mmCIF file of C-alpha atoms and ligand atoms in Angstrom:
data_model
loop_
_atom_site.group_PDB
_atom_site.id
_atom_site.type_symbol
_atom_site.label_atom_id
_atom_site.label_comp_id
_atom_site.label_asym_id
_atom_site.label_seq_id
_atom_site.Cartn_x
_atom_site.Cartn_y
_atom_site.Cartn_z
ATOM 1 C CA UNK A 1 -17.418 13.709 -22.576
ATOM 2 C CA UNK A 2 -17.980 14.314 -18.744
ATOM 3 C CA UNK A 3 -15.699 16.076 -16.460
ATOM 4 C CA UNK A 4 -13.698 13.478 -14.226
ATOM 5 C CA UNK A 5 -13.047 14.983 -10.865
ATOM 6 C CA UNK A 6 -9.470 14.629 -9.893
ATOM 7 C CA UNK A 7 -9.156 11.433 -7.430
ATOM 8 C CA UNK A 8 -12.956 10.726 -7.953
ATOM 9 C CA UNK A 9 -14.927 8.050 -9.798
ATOM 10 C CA UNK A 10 -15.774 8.935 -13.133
ATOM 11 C CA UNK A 11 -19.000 7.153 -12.019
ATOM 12 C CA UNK A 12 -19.777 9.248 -9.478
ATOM 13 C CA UNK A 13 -18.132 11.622 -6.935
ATOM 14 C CA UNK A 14 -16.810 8.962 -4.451
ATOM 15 C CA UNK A 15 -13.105 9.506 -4.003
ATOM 16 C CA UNK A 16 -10.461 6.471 -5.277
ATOM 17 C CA UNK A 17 -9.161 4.083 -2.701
ATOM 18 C CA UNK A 18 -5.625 2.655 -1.884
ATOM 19 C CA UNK A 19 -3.993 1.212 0.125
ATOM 20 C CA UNK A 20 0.024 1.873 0.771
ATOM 21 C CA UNK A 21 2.656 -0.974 1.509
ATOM 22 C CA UNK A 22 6.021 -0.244 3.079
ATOM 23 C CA UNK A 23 4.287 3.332 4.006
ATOM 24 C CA UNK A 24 7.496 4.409 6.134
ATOM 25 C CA UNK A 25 6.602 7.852 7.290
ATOM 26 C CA UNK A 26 4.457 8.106 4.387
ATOM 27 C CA UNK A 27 5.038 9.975 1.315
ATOM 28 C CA UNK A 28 3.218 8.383 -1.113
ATOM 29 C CA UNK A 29 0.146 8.597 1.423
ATOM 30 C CA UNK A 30 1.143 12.137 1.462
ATOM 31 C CA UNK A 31 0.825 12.142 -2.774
ATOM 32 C CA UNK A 32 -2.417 10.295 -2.331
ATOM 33 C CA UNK A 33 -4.267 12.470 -0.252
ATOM 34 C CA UNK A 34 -3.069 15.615 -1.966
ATOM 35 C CA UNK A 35 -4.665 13.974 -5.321
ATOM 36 C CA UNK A 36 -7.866 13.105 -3.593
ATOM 37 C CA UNK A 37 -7.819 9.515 -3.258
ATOM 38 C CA UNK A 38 -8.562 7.709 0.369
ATOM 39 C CA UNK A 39 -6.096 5.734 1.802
ATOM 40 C CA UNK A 40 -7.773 2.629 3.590
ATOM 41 C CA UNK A 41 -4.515 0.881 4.746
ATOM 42 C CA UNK A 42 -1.141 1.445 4.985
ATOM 43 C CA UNK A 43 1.626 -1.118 6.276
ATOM 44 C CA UNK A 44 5.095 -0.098 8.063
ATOM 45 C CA UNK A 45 7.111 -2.324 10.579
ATOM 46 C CA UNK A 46 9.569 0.330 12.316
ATOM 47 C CA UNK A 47 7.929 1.394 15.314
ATOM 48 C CA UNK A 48 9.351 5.218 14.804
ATOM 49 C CA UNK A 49 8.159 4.901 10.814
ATOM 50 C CA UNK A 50 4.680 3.946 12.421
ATOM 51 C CA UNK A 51 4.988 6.837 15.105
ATOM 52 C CA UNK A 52 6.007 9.538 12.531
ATOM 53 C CA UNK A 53 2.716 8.090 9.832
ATOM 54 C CA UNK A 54 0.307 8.436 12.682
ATOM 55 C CA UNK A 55 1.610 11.577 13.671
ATOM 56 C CA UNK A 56 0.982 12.807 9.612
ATOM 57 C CA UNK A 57 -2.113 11.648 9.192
ATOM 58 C CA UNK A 58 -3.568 12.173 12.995
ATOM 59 C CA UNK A 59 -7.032 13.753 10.826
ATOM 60 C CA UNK A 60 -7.625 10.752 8.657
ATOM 61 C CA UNK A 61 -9.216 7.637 8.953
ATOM 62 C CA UNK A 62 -6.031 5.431 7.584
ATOM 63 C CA UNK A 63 -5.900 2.099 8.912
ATOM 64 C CA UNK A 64 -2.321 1.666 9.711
ATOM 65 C CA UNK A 65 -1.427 -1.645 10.346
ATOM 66 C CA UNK A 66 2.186 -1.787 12.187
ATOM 67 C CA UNK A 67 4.043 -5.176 11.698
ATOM 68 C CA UNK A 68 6.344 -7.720 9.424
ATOM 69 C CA UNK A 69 4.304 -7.352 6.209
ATOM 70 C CA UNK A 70 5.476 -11.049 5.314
ATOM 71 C CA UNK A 71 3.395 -12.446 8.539
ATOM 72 C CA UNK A 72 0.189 -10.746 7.186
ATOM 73 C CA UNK A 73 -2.634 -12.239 5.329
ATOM 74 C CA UNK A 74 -3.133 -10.246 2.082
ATOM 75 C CA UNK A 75 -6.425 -11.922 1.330
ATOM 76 C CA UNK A 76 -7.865 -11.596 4.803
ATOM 77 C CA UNK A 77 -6.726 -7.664 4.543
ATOM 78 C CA UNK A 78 -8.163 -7.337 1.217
ATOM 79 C CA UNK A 79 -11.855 -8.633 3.215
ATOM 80 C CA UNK A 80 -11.565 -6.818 5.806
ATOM 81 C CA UNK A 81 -11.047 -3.337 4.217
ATOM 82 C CA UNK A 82 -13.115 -3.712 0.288
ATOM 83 C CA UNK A 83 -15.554 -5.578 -0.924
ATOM 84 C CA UNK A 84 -17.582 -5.637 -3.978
ATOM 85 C CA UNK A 85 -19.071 -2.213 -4.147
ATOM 86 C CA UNK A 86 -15.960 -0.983 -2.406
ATOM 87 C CA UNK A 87 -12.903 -2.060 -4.356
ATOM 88 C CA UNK A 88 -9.372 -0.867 -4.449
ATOM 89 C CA UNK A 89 -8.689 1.660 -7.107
ATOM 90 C CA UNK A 90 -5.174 1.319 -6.643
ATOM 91 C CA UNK A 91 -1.932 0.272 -4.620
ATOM 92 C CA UNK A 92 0.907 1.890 -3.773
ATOM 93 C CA UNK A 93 3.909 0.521 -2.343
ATOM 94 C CA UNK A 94 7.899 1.415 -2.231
ATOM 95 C CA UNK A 95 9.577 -2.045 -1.008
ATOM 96 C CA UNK A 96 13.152 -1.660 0.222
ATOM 97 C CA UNK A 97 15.147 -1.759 -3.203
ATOM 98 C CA UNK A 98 19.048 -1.444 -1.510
ATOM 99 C CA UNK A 99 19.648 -5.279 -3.097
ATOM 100 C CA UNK A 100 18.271 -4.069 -6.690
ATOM 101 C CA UNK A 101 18.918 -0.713 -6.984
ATOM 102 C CA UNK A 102 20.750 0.866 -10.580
ATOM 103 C CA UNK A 103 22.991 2.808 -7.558
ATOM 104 C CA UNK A 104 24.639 -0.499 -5.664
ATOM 105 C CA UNK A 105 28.031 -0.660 -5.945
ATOM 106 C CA UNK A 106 29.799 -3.648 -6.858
ATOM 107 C CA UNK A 107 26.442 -5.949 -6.973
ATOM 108 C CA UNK A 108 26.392 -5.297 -3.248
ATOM 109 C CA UNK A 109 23.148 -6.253 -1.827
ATOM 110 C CA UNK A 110 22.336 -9.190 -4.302
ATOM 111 C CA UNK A 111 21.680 -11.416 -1.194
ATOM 112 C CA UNK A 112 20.218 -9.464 0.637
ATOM 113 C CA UNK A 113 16.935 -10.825 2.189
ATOM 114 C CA UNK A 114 14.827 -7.854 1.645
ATOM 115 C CA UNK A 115 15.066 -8.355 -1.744
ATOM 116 C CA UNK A 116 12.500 -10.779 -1.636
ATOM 117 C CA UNK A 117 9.601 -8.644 -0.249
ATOM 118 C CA UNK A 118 9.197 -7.616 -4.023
ATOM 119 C CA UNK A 119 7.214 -11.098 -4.075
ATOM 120 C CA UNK A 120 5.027 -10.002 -1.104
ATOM 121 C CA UNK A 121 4.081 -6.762 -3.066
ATOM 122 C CA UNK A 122 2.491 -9.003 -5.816
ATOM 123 C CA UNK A 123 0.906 -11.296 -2.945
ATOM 124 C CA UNK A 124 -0.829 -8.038 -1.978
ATOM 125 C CA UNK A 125 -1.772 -7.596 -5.880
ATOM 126 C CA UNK A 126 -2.975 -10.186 -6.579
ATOM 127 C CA UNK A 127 -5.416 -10.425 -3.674
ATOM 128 C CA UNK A 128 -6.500 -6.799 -3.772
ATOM 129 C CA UNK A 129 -6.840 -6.377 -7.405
ATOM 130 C CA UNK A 130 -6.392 -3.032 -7.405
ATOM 131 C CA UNK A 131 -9.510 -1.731 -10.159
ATOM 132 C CA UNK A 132 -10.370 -4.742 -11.296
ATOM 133 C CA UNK A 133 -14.229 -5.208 -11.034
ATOM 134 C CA UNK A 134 -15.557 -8.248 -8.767
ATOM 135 C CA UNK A 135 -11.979 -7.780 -7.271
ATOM 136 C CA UNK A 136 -13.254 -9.520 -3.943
ATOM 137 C CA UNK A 137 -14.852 -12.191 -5.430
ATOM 138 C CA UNK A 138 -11.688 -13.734 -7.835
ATOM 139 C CA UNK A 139 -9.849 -13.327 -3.901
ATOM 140 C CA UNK A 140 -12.013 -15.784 -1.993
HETATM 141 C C1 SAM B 1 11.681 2.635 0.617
HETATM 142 S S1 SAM B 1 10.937 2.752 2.229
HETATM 143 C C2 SAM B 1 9.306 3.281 1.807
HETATM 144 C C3 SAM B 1 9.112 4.760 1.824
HETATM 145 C C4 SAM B 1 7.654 5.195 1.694
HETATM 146 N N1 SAM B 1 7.044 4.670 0.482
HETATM 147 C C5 SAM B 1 7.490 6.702 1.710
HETATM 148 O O1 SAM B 1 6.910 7.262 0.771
HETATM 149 O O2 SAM B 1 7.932 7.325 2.685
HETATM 150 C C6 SAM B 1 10.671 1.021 2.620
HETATM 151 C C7 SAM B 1 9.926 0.788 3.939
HETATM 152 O O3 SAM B 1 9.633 -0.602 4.054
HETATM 153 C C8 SAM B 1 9.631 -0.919 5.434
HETATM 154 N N2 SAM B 1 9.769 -2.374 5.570
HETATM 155 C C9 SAM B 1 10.884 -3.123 5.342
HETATM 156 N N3 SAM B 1 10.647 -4.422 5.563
HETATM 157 C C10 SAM B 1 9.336 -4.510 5.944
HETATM 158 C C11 SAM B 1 8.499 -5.588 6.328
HETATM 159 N N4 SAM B 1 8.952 -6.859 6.347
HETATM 160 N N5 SAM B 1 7.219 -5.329 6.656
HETATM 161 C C12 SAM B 1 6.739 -4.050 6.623
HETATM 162 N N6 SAM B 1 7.487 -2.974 6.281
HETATM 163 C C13 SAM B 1 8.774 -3.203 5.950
HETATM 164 C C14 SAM B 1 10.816 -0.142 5.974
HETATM 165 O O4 SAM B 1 10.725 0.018 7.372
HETATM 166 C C15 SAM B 1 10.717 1.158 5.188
HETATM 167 O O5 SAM B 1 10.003 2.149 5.910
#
């Protein structure tokens, strides 16, 4: 059995690629890096989020695209930054979960608005595919 390289292909020595939603200042960019994958995109809206993520990762080539994730095109993202010989190993994203979380108190938060971004994490799944082969082409 060969040796796969942590954060690497086992194809080959090209490192994994994700992409982070809801990045914030960026800790699970932080856990990506440190296990050798690249992160090709990340996506925060609060300006000082955005400040402190550029700040972090100043020496790497991140594409951090600052904005209301819900006014985004997943599919033209997913175009822009893979395509068939460079797919997305994986996705990473922490939504807010205040209006879901086990620690709410008295079902506060079960209207709160946020609560629907869950559904624009799988919009972003579905159209990246994250290690599915021919990922691009099931997209278009
Ligand atoms: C739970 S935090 C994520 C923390 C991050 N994963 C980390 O490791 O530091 C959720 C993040 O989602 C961002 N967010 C909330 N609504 C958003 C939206 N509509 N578009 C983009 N980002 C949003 C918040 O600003 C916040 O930084």
């Amino acid at each position: 059995m060969g040796v796969v390289k942590k954060g690497k292909h086992s194809s080959g020595q090209s490192p994994l690629a994700c992409i982070d939603l809801f990045a914030g200042a960026g800790g699970f960019s932080l856990a990506a890096h440190r296990a050798g994958l690249t992160v090709k995109l990340a996506i925060e809206r609060d300006k000082h989020a955005c400040t402190t993520y550029r700040y972090n990762f100043r020496r790497r080539k991140t594409v951090l695209e600052e904005g209301d994730i819900t006014e985004m095109s997943p599919r033209a993202l997913a175009r822009r930054h893979f395509d068939q010989d460079n797919i997305c190993d994986l996705l990473l994203g922490g939504p807010p979960c205040q209006g879901f979380s086990i620690h709410r108190i008295n079902d506060a938060g079960v209207e709160d608005p946020r609560n629907h971004l869950i559904h624009t994490y799988f919009d972003f799944v579905r159209a990246f595919r994250p290690s599915q082969p021919n990922s691009m082409s099931r997209a278009a």
